[in-house]
Amino acid sequence: MLAAAAVDLFYRQGATATTIREITQACGLTAGALYNHFASKEELLYTVVRDSHLNLDAAVVRELDSAGDPPAKLAAIVRVYVEQHARHRKSSRVANSEYGQLTGERRAEIVEIRRRLRDRVTDVLRAGERSGHFQLPGRDEATIVARAILDMCVHISAWFHEGQPLTTADLQDRYVTLALRMAGST
């Protein structure tokens, strides 16, 4: 309940502008009730951001384990990203736009998860280049292409609304096609 109220407020007005009072009022609780669960607003933000990133990472790993060749692996990652960012728009948007508000070890942990996610895509692209499935535009372009693909998927949370005019499945198909083209799929 607290996390859901916080996500809604962080999404609408940003974490910095959101007060603990606003979060607790949105749930009908007292500030003391929030402090029974979280030591601070930053801890609440950290929990929301971390959980979103960890759920995404777990889904990517699950799909990679069942995918075959590099094009299938890239398609699986893109489908997961599109699904996450289309169906969980608010929490995804908060996770991607507000993690920079975290400090110290909390921020470092999120940056590491994000790097791990990017590296999974980079590894798939490099494997596809070695196998002849992908033809990247230049020497060691895998990281740049990985960033472009992930950025493309992450920003879905800023504009997508189911069924207007696309469904999530339609968007997944289109983004997989775009990602494969970006990778120079043969």
Short mmCIF file of N, CA and C in Angstrom, two decimals, residues 58-158:
data_model
loop_
_atom_site.label_atom_id
_atom_site.label_comp_id
_atom_site.label_asym_id
_atom_site.label_seq_id
_atom_site.Cartn_x
_atom_site.Cartn_y
_atom_site.Cartn_z
N ALA A 58 15.33 -10.59 -13.29
CA ALA A 58 14.90 -11.99 -13.14
C ALA A 58 14.12 -12.45 -14.37
N ALA A 59 13.27 -11.59 -14.90
CA ALA A 59 12.49 -11.95 -16.10
C ALA A 59 13.42 -12.12 -17.30
N VAL A 60 14.42 -11.25 -17.43
CA VAL A 60 15.37 -11.37 -18.54
C VAL A 60 16.12 -12.69 -18.43
N VAL A 61 16.61 -13.03 -17.26
CA VAL A 61 17.36 -14.27 -17.07
C VAL A 61 16.48 -15.48 -17.40
N ARG A 62 15.25 -15.46 -16.93
CA ARG A 62 14.31 -16.56 -17.20
C ARG A 62 14.14 -16.76 -18.70
N GLU A 63 13.92 -15.67 -19.42
CA GLU A 63 13.69 -15.77 -20.86
C GLU A 63 14.96 -16.16 -21.62
N LEU A 64 16.10 -15.66 -21.19
CA LEU A 64 17.36 -16.03 -21.85
C LEU A 64 17.63 -17.52 -21.71
N ASP A 65 17.31 -18.08 -20.56
CA ASP A 65 17.54 -19.50 -20.33
C ASP A 65 16.75 -20.39 -21.28
N SER A 66 15.61 -19.90 -21.75
CA SER A 66 14.78 -20.73 -22.63
C SER A 66 14.91 -20.35 -24.10
N ALA A 67 15.66 -19.30 -24.40
CA ALA A 67 15.82 -18.87 -25.80
C ALA A 67 16.98 -19.62 -26.44
N GLY A 68 16.95 -19.70 -27.76
CA GLY A 68 17.96 -20.46 -28.48
C GLY A 68 19.14 -19.63 -28.95
N ASP A 69 19.16 -19.30 -30.22
CA ASP A 69 20.28 -18.60 -30.83
C ASP A 69 20.25 -17.11 -30.47
N PRO A 70 21.30 -16.37 -30.82
CA PRO A 70 21.34 -14.94 -30.46
C PRO A 70 20.14 -14.12 -30.93
N PRO A 71 19.61 -14.30 -32.14
CA PRO A 71 18.41 -13.53 -32.49
C PRO A 71 17.22 -13.85 -31.56
N ALA A 72 17.06 -15.10 -31.19
CA ALA A 72 15.98 -15.47 -30.27
C ALA A 72 16.22 -14.87 -28.88
N LYS A 73 17.47 -14.85 -28.46
CA LYS A 73 17.79 -14.25 -27.15
C LYS A 73 17.53 -12.74 -27.16
N LEU A 74 17.95 -12.07 -28.22
CA LEU A 74 17.70 -10.63 -28.30
C LEU A 74 16.20 -10.36 -28.32
N ALA A 75 15.46 -11.14 -29.08
CA ALA A 75 14.01 -10.98 -29.14
C ALA A 75 13.39 -11.19 -27.76
N ALA A 76 13.89 -12.18 -27.03
CA ALA A 76 13.35 -12.46 -25.69
C ALA A 76 13.59 -11.29 -24.75
N ILE A 77 14.79 -10.73 -24.79
CA ILE A 77 15.09 -9.58 -23.92
C ILE A 77 14.19 -8.40 -24.27
N VAL A 78 14.06 -8.11 -25.55
CA VAL A 78 13.23 -6.98 -25.97
C VAL A 78 11.78 -7.20 -25.55
N ARG A 79 11.28 -8.40 -25.72
CA ARG A 79 9.89 -8.69 -25.31
C ARG A 79 9.70 -8.45 -23.81
N VAL A 80 10.67 -8.87 -23.01
CA VAL A 80 10.58 -8.65 -21.56
C VAL A 80 10.58 -7.16 -21.24
N TYR A 81 11.50 -6.42 -21.86
CA TYR A 81 11.58 -4.98 -21.61
C TYR A 81 10.29 -4.28 -22.01
N VAL A 82 9.77 -4.61 -23.18
CA VAL A 82 8.53 -3.97 -23.63
C VAL A 82 7.40 -4.31 -22.67
N GLU A 83 7.29 -5.57 -22.31
CA GLU A 83 6.24 -6.00 -21.37
C GLU A 83 6.33 -5.22 -20.06
N GLN A 84 7.51 -5.19 -19.48
CA GLN A 84 7.71 -4.51 -18.20
C GLN A 84 7.35 -3.03 -18.29
N HIS A 85 7.83 -2.37 -19.32
CA HIS A 85 7.67 -0.92 -19.41
C HIS A 85 6.30 -0.51 -19.93
N ALA A 86 5.61 -1.40 -20.59
CA ALA A 86 4.25 -1.10 -21.05
C ALA A 86 3.21 -1.42 -19.97
N ARG A 87 3.37 -2.53 -19.31
CA ARG A 87 2.37 -2.96 -18.33
C ARG A 87 2.58 -2.35 -16.94
N HIS A 88 3.79 -1.96 -16.65
CA HIS A 88 4.11 -1.39 -15.33
C HIS A 88 4.70 0.00 -15.54
N ARG A 89 3.96 0.83 -16.25
CA ARG A 89 4.45 2.13 -16.68
C ARG A 89 4.95 3.00 -15.52
N LYS A 90 4.13 3.12 -14.51
CA LYS A 90 4.49 4.03 -13.42
C LYS A 90 5.74 3.57 -12.68
N SER A 91 5.75 2.33 -12.24
CA SER A 91 6.92 1.86 -11.48
C SER A 91 8.16 1.81 -12.36
N SER A 92 8.01 1.48 -13.63
CA SER A 92 9.16 1.47 -14.54
C SER A 92 9.70 2.88 -14.75
N ARG A 93 8.79 3.82 -14.93
CA ARG A 93 9.21 5.21 -15.13
C ARG A 93 9.91 5.75 -13.89
N VAL A 94 9.36 5.44 -12.72
CA VAL A 94 9.98 5.88 -11.47
C VAL A 94 11.36 5.23 -11.34
N ALA A 95 11.45 3.94 -11.60
CA ALA A 95 12.73 3.23 -11.46
C ALA A 95 13.80 3.83 -12.37
N ASN A 96 13.42 4.20 -13.57
CA ASN A 96 14.39 4.71 -14.53
C ASN A 96 14.70 6.20 -14.38
N SER A 97 13.75 6.95 -13.88
CA SER A 97 13.99 8.39 -13.79
C SER A 97 14.42 8.85 -12.40
N GLU A 98 14.13 8.08 -11.38
CA GLU A 98 14.38 8.53 -10.01
C GLU A 98 15.55 7.81 -9.33
N TYR A 99 16.14 6.80 -9.96
CA TYR A 99 17.23 6.10 -9.28
C TYR A 99 18.41 7.03 -9.00
N GLY A 100 18.53 8.08 -9.80
CA GLY A 100 19.60 9.05 -9.59
C GLY A 100 19.46 9.83 -8.30
N GLN A 101 18.29 9.79 -7.66
CA GLN A 101 18.09 10.46 -6.38
C GLN A 101 18.69 9.66 -5.22
N LEU A 102 18.98 8.39 -5.47
CA LEU A 102 19.56 7.55 -4.42
C LEU A 102 21.02 7.92 -4.20
N THR A 103 21.52 7.59 -3.04
CA THR A 103 22.90 7.93 -2.72
C THR A 103 23.67 6.69 -2.27
N GLY A 104 24.98 6.81 -2.29
CA GLY A 104 25.86 5.81 -1.72
C GLY A 104 25.68 4.41 -2.27
N GLU A 105 25.65 3.46 -1.35
CA GLU A 105 25.56 2.05 -1.71
C GLU A 105 24.26 1.72 -2.43
N ARG A 106 23.20 2.40 -2.07
CA ARG A 106 21.91 2.14 -2.72
C ARG A 106 22.00 2.46 -4.21
N ARG A 107 22.53 3.63 -4.50
CA ARG A 107 22.68 4.02 -5.90
C ARG A 107 23.64 3.08 -6.62
N ALA A 108 24.75 2.75 -5.98
CA ALA A 108 25.73 1.84 -6.58
C ALA A 108 25.11 0.49 -6.91
N GLU A 109 24.24 -0.01 -6.05
CA GLU A 109 23.58 -1.29 -6.30
C GLU A 109 22.69 -1.22 -7.55
N ILE A 110 21.93 -0.15 -7.68
CA ILE A 110 21.05 0.01 -8.83
C ILE A 110 21.87 0.17 -10.11
N VAL A 111 22.93 0.95 -10.05
CA VAL A 111 23.80 1.12 -11.21
C VAL A 111 24.38 -0.23 -11.64
N GLU A 112 24.74 -1.06 -10.68
CA GLU A 112 25.29 -2.38 -11.00
C GLU A 112 24.23 -3.27 -11.66
N ILE A 113 23.00 -3.24 -11.17
CA ILE A 113 21.93 -4.03 -11.80
C ILE A 113 21.71 -3.54 -13.23
N ARG A 114 21.68 -2.24 -13.43
CA ARG A 114 21.49 -1.67 -14.76
C ARG A 114 22.64 -2.08 -15.69
N ARG A 115 23.85 -2.06 -15.18
CA ARG A 115 25.02 -2.46 -15.97
C ARG A 115 24.92 -3.95 -16.34
N ARG A 116 24.49 -4.75 -15.37
CA ARG A 116 24.34 -6.19 -15.63
C ARG A 116 23.29 -6.43 -16.72
N LEU A 117 22.20 -5.69 -16.68
CA LEU A 117 21.17 -5.82 -17.71
C LEU A 117 21.73 -5.43 -19.08
N ARG A 118 22.44 -4.31 -19.13
CA ARG A 118 23.04 -3.88 -20.40
C ARG A 118 24.06 -4.90 -20.90
N ASP A 119 24.86 -5.44 -19.99
CA ASP A 119 25.87 -6.42 -20.38
C ASP A 119 25.25 -7.70 -20.92
N ARG A 120 24.08 -8.07 -20.44
CA ARG A 120 23.41 -9.26 -20.98
C ARG A 120 23.10 -9.04 -22.47
N VAL A 121 22.62 -7.85 -22.80
CA VAL A 121 22.31 -7.54 -24.19
C VAL A 121 23.61 -7.47 -25.00
N THR A 122 24.61 -6.82 -24.46
CA THR A 122 25.91 -6.73 -25.15
C THR A 122 26.45 -8.12 -25.45
N ASP A 123 26.38 -9.02 -24.48
CA ASP A 123 26.87 -10.38 -24.68
C ASP A 123 26.11 -11.10 -25.79
N VAL A 124 24.80 -10.92 -25.83
CA VAL A 124 23.99 -11.53 -26.89
C VAL A 124 24.39 -10.97 -28.25
N LEU A 125 24.59 -9.67 -28.31
CA LEU A 125 24.99 -9.05 -29.57
C LEU A 125 26.36 -9.55 -30.03
N ARG A 126 27.30 -9.66 -29.13
CA ARG A 126 28.64 -10.16 -29.47
C ARG A 126 28.58 -11.62 -29.91
N ALA A 127 27.78 -12.41 -29.22
CA ALA A 127 27.62 -13.82 -29.62
C ALA A 127 26.99 -13.90 -31.01
N GLY A 128 26.02 -13.03 -31.28
CA GLY A 128 25.40 -13.02 -32.60
C GLY A 128 26.35 -12.57 -33.68
N GLU A 129 27.25 -11.67 -33.33
CA GLU A 129 28.26 -11.22 -34.30
C GLU A 129 29.23 -12.36 -34.60
N ARG A 130 29.65 -13.06 -33.56
CA ARG A 130 30.58 -14.19 -33.75
C ARG A 130 29.94 -15.31 -34.58
N SER A 131 28.65 -15.54 -34.36
CA SER A 131 27.97 -16.64 -35.06
C SER A 131 27.52 -16.25 -36.47
N GLY A 132 27.64 -14.97 -36.80
CA GLY A 132 27.22 -14.51 -38.12
C GLY A 132 25.75 -14.11 -38.21
N HIS A 133 25.05 -14.14 -37.07
CA HIS A 133 23.64 -13.73 -37.06
C HIS A 133 23.48 -12.22 -37.12
N PHE A 134 24.45 -11.50 -36.55
CA PHE A 134 24.39 -10.04 -36.51
C PHE A 134 25.62 -9.45 -37.20
N GLN A 135 25.41 -8.32 -37.82
CA GLN A 135 26.51 -7.56 -38.42
C GLN A 135 26.43 -6.14 -37.88
N LEU A 136 27.21 -5.91 -36.85
CA LEU A 136 27.20 -4.59 -36.22
C LEU A 136 28.04 -3.64 -37.05
N PRO A 137 27.70 -2.34 -36.99
CA PRO A 137 28.28 -1.38 -37.93
C PRO A 137 29.78 -1.12 -37.79
N GLY A 138 30.36 -1.37 -36.64
CA GLY A 138 31.78 -1.07 -36.47
C GLY A 138 32.40 -1.95 -35.42
N ARG A 139 33.68 -1.73 -35.18
CA ARG A 139 34.42 -2.53 -34.21
C ARG A 139 33.85 -2.28 -32.81
N ASP A 140 33.50 -3.34 -32.14
CA ASP A 140 32.98 -3.32 -30.77
C ASP A 140 31.82 -2.34 -30.58
N GLU A 141 30.88 -2.41 -31.48
CA GLU A 141 29.68 -1.56 -31.40
C GLU A 141 28.59 -2.18 -30.51
N ALA A 142 28.84 -3.36 -29.99
CA ALA A 142 27.80 -4.08 -29.25
C ALA A 142 27.26 -3.27 -28.07
N THR A 143 28.12 -2.61 -27.33
CA THR A 143 27.67 -1.85 -26.16
C THR A 143 26.80 -0.66 -26.58
N ILE A 144 27.20 0.02 -27.65
CA ILE A 144 26.41 1.17 -28.13
C ILE A 144 25.05 0.71 -28.62
N VAL A 145 25.02 -0.37 -29.37
CA VAL A 145 23.75 -0.90 -29.88
C VAL A 145 22.89 -1.38 -28.71
N ALA A 146 23.51 -2.03 -27.72
CA ALA A 146 22.76 -2.49 -26.54
C ALA A 146 22.11 -1.31 -25.83
N ARG A 147 22.87 -0.25 -25.63
CA ARG A 147 22.30 0.94 -24.97
C ARG A 147 21.14 1.52 -25.78
N ALA A 148 21.31 1.59 -27.09
CA ALA A 148 20.24 2.14 -27.93
C ALA A 148 18.98 1.29 -27.85
N ILE A 149 19.14 -0.01 -27.89
CA ILE A 149 17.97 -0.91 -27.81
C ILE A 149 17.28 -0.75 -26.47
N LEU A 150 18.05 -0.76 -25.39
CA LEU A 150 17.44 -0.66 -24.06
C LEU A 150 16.80 0.71 -23.84
N ASP A 151 17.44 1.77 -24.29
CA ASP A 151 16.84 3.10 -24.17
C ASP A 151 15.52 3.17 -24.92
N MET A 152 15.50 2.59 -26.10
CA MET A 152 14.29 2.57 -26.91
C MET A 152 13.15 1.89 -26.12
N CYS A 153 13.48 0.78 -25.48
CA CYS A 153 12.46 0.03 -24.73
C CYS A 153 12.04 0.73 -23.44
N VAL A 154 13.00 1.30 -22.73
CA VAL A 154 12.73 1.95 -21.45
C VAL A 154 11.75 3.11 -21.62
N HIS A 155 11.87 3.84 -22.69
CA HIS A 155 11.05 5.04 -22.87
C HIS A 155 9.60 4.74 -23.25
N ILE A 156 9.28 3.48 -23.44
CA ILE A 156 7.89 3.09 -23.67
C ILE A 156 7.01 3.55 -22.51
N SER A 157 7.56 3.50 -21.30
CA SER A 157 6.77 3.86 -20.11
C SER A 157 6.34 5.33 -20.13
N ALA A 158 6.96 6.14 -20.94
CA ALA A 158 6.62 7.57 -20.99
C ALA A 158 5.43 7.86 -21.89
#
